[in-house]
CSV table of C-alpha atoms in Angstrom, one decimal:
chain,number,residue,atom,x,y,z
A,1,MET,CA,37.2,70.6,237.8
A,2,ARG,CA,40.4,72.4,236.8
A,3,VAL,CA,42.4,69.1,236.6
A,4,PHE,CA,39.7,67.5,234.3
A,5,GLY,CA,39.7,70.6,232.1
A,6,SER,CA,43.5,70.5,231.8
A,7,VAL,CA,43.5,66.8,230.9
A,8,VAL,CA,40.9,67.5,228.1
A,9,LEU,CA,43.0,70.4,226.9
A,10,VAL,CA,46.2,68.3,226.8
A,11,ALA,CA,44.5,65.4,225.1
A,12,GLY,CA,43.0,67.7,222.5
A,13,THR,CA,46.3,69.3,221.9
A,14,LEU,CA,48.0,65.9,221.4
A,15,LEU,CA,45.3,64.9,218.8
A,16,LEU,CA,45.7,68.1,216.9
A,17,ALA,CA,49.4,67.7,216.9
A,18,GLY,CA,49.1,64.2,215.5
A,19,CYS,CA,50.5,62.4,218.5
A,20,ASP,CA,48.9,59.7,220.6
A,21,VAL,CA,49.3,59.4,224.3
A,22,SER,CA,52.1,56.9,224.1
A,23,GLY,CA,54.2,59.4,222.1
A,24,GLY,CA,53.7,57.7,218.7
A,25,SER,CA,52.6,59.3,215.6
A,26,VAL,CA,48.9,59.3,214.4
A,27,GLY,CA,48.4,60.0,210.7
A,28,GLN,CA,52.1,61.1,210.3
A,29,GLU,CA,52.9,58.5,207.6
A,30,GLU,CA,55.8,58.7,205.3
A,31,LYS,CA,55.4,61.5,202.8
A,32,VAL,CA,54.4,60.2,199.3
A,33,ASN,CA,54.4,62.2,196.1
A,34,MET,CA,52.1,62.0,193.1
A,35,GLN,CA,54.6,59.7,191.1
A,36,GLU,CA,54.9,57.3,194.0
A,37,ALA,CA,51.1,57.3,194.4
A,38,ALA,CA,50.7,56.7,190.7
A,39,VAL,CA,53.1,53.7,190.9
A,40,ARG,CA,51.0,52.3,193.9
A,41,ALA,CA,47.8,52.8,191.7
A,42,ASP,CA,49.5,50.8,188.9
A,43,GLU,CA,50.3,48.1,191.4
A,44,ILE,CA,46.7,47.9,192.5
A,45,LEU,CA,45.6,47.5,188.9
A,46,ASP,CA,48.4,45.0,188.2
A,47,GLY,CA,47.3,42.8,191.1
A,48,THR,CA,43.6,43.1,190.1
A,49,PHE,CA,44.3,42.0,186.5
A,50,ALA,CA,46.6,39.2,187.7
A,51,ALA,CA,43.6,37.8,189.7
A,52,ILE,CA,41.3,37.7,186.7
A,53,LYS,CA,41.4,34.1,185.3
A,54,PRO,CA,41.3,33.4,182.5
A,55,PRO,CA,43.2,36.6,181.7
A,56,VAL,CA,41.7,39.4,179.7
A,57,HIS,CA,43.1,41.8,177.1
A,58,TRP,CA,43.4,45.4,178.3
A,59,THR,CA,44.7,48.8,177.4
A,60,HIS,CA,45.7,51.8,179.4
A,61,GLY,CA,43.0,54.5,179.7
A,62,GLN,CA,43.7,58.1,180.3
A,63,SER,CA,45.9,58.9,183.3
A,64,THR,CA,45.0,62.3,184.8
A,65,GLU,CA,46.6,64.4,187.5
A,66,GLY,CA,45.0,66.9,189.8
A,67,GLY,CA,46.7,69.4,192.1
A,68,CYS,CA,47.6,66.6,194.5
A,69,ASP,CA,46.1,63.3,193.2
A,70,VAL,CA,46.3,61.0,190.2
A,71,GLN,CA,43.8,58.7,188.5
A,72,ARG,CA,45.0,55.6,186.6
A,73,ARG,CA,42.6,53.9,184.2
A,74,ARG,CA,42.5,50.7,182.2
A,75,ALA,CA,39.9,49.4,179.8
A,76,VAL,CA,39.3,45.7,179.1
A,77,MET,CA,39.3,44.8,175.4
A,78,THR,CA,37.9,41.4,176.0
A,79,VAL,CA,34.1,41.2,175.6
A,80,ILE,CA,32.4,40.4,178.9
A,81,SER,CA,29.0,38.9,178.0
A,82,LYS,CA,25.9,39.7,180.1
A,83,GLU,CA,25.9,36.1,181.2
A,84,ARG,CA,29.5,36.3,182.6
A,85,ARG,CA,29.5,39.8,184.1
A,86,GLY,CA,28.4,38.6,187.5
A,87,SER,CA,31.3,36.1,187.5
A,88,PHE,CA,33.7,38.7,186.3
A,89,LEU,CA,32.7,41.1,189.1
A,90,GLY,CA,32.8,38.3,191.6
A,91,VAL,CA,36.4,37.5,190.8
A,92,ILE,CA,37.3,41.2,191.3
A,93,GLU,CA,35.2,41.5,194.5
A,94,ARG,CA,36.8,38.4,196.1
A,95,TYR,CA,40.3,39.7,195.2
A,96,TRP,CA,39.7,43.2,196.5
A,97,GLU,CA,38.1,41.9,199.7
A,98,SER,CA,41.0,39.4,200.2
A,99,ARG,CA,43.2,42.6,200.3
A,100,ASP,CA,41.0,44.2,202.9
A,101,TYR,CA,39.6,46.8,200.5
A,102,LYS,CA,36.4,48.3,202.0
A,103,GLN,CA,33.3,48.2,199.8
A,104,LEU,CA,31.8,51.7,199.4
A,105,SER,CA,29.0,51.1,196.9
A,106,VAL,CA,27.6,48.7,194.3
A,107,ASN,CA,25.5,49.5,191.3
A,108,SER,CA,23.6,46.5,190.0
A,109,SER,CA,21.9,48.1,187.1
A,110,ASP,CA,22.4,47.4,183.4
A,111,ILE,CA,25.8,49.0,183.8
A,112,PRO,CA,27.1,47.3,187.0
A,113,ALA,CA,29.8,48.9,189.0
A,114,MET,CA,31.7,48.3,192.3
A,115,TYR,CA,33.5,51.0,194.3
A,116,TYR,CA,36.0,50.1,197.0
A,117,ARG,CA,38.7,51.8,199.1
A,118,THR,CA,42.1,50.3,199.9
A,119,PRO,CA,43.5,50.3,203.5
A,120,ASP,CA,45.9,53.0,202.3
A,121,GLY,CA,43.2,55.3,201.0
A,122,PHE,CA,43.1,54.7,197.3
A,123,ASN,CA,39.6,54.5,195.7
A,124,VAL,CA,39.1,51.7,193.2
A,125,ARG,CA,36.3,51.2,190.7
A,126,VAL,CA,35.2,48.7,188.1
A,127,LEU,CA,32.3,49.4,185.8
A,128,VAL,CA,31.0,47.1,183.0
A,129,GLY,CA,29.4,49.0,180.1
A,130,SER,CA,26.4,47.8,178.1
A,131,ASN,CA,28.7,46.6,175.3
A,132,GLY,CA,30.6,44.3,177.7
A,133,GLN,CA,33.6,46.5,178.1
A,134,ALA,CA,35.0,46.8,181.7
A,135,PHE,CA,36.6,50.0,182.9
A,136,PHE,CA,38.9,50.2,185.9
A,137,GLU,CA,40.0,53.4,187.7
A,138,VAL,CA,42.2,53.9,190.7
A,139,ALA,CA,42.2,57.4,192.3
A,140,THR,CA,45.0,58.2,194.8
A,141,PRO,CA,44.5,60.2,198.0
A,142,CYS,CA,45.9,63.7,198.0
A,143,VAL,CA,49.7,63.5,198.2
A,144,ASP,CA,52.7,65.8,197.7
A,145,PRO,CA,52.7,67.4,194.2
A,146,SER,CA,55.3,66.0,191.8
A,147,GLU,CA,55.8,65.2,188.1
A,148,VAL,CA,53.9,62.0,187.1
A,149,PHE,CA,55.2,59.6,184.4
A,150,PRO,CA,53.0,57.3,182.2
A,151,PRO,CA,52.4,53.8,183.5
A,152,LYS,CA,55.1,51.3,182.7
A,153,ALA,CA,52.9,48.1,182.6
A,154,GLU,CA,52.8,46.5,179.1
A,155,THR,CA,49.2,46.2,177.9
A,156,VAL,CA,47.8,42.8,176.8
A,157,GLY,CA,46.9,43.6,173.3
A,158,PRO,CA,47.3,47.0,171.5
A,159,ASN,CA,48.0,50.1,173.6
A,160,TYR,CA,45.4,52.8,173.0
A,161,ALA,CA,46.9,55.2,175.5
A,162,GLY,CA,46.3,58.8,174.3
A,163,LYS,CA,43.8,57.6,171.7
A,164,LYS,CA,40.1,56.9,171.6
A,165,ILE,CA,39.6,53.4,173.1
A,166,PRO,CA,37.5,51.3,170.7
A,167,PHE,CA,34.7,49.0,171.8
A,168,PRO,CA,36.0,45.6,173.0
A,169,ASP,CA,37.0,43.4,170.1
A,170,VAL,CA,38.6,40.3,171.7
A,171,ARG,CA,36.5,37.2,172.2
A,172,SER,CA,37.2,34.8,175.1
A,173,ASP,CA,35.9,31.3,175.2
A,174,PHE,CA,35.0,31.9,178.8
A,175,TRP,CA,34.3,35.7,179.4
A,176,SER,CA,32.5,36.2,176.1
A,177,ALA,CA,30.4,33.0,176.3
A,178,THR,CA,26.6,33.5,176.3
A,179,SER,CA,25.9,30.5,178.6
A,180,SER,CA,25.8,30.8,182.3
A,181,PRO,CA,29.1,29.8,183.9
A,182,SER,CA,29.4,26.6,185.9
A,183,SER,CA,29.6,26.7,189.7
A,184,ARG,CA,33.5,26.4,189.6
A,185,THR,CA,34.0,30.1,188.8
């Protein structure tokens, strides 16, 4: 009984210390600061927008910093019609799932939304408002505090960063169409 108790005590100590039995590290990943996490959030958004075909116009939303986390946001300035919202969300869903993002929740109301988590712990969200404007947000996990700089990506269309974002005003032959999409989307 003493040997079993000692083994449990040693195994518990190794888990608390972040080491596995083979001597490797568990959860002891390279330290990341808020700026590096913000850059990763921007990469997630860049990849997502690159997957949207045909491309949409977008602008930066407000970037916010907490004590140890960052949120990056983008708003789509292309009108996404009610008839095309399912296709739009489907493109994003397929892209995120191809990157092994885990689905956390889906809202299929009049304001549809999808919530996912990346393998490296970033939460991503897309929401399509009733006026056809899609909003994206990436929230980083808690990381080491640091200064955070604005995103570097160039917007497609006017940049409303730091200003009130207007309703979408760009029409797309595809995304703004009021007919159902063909089966090739």
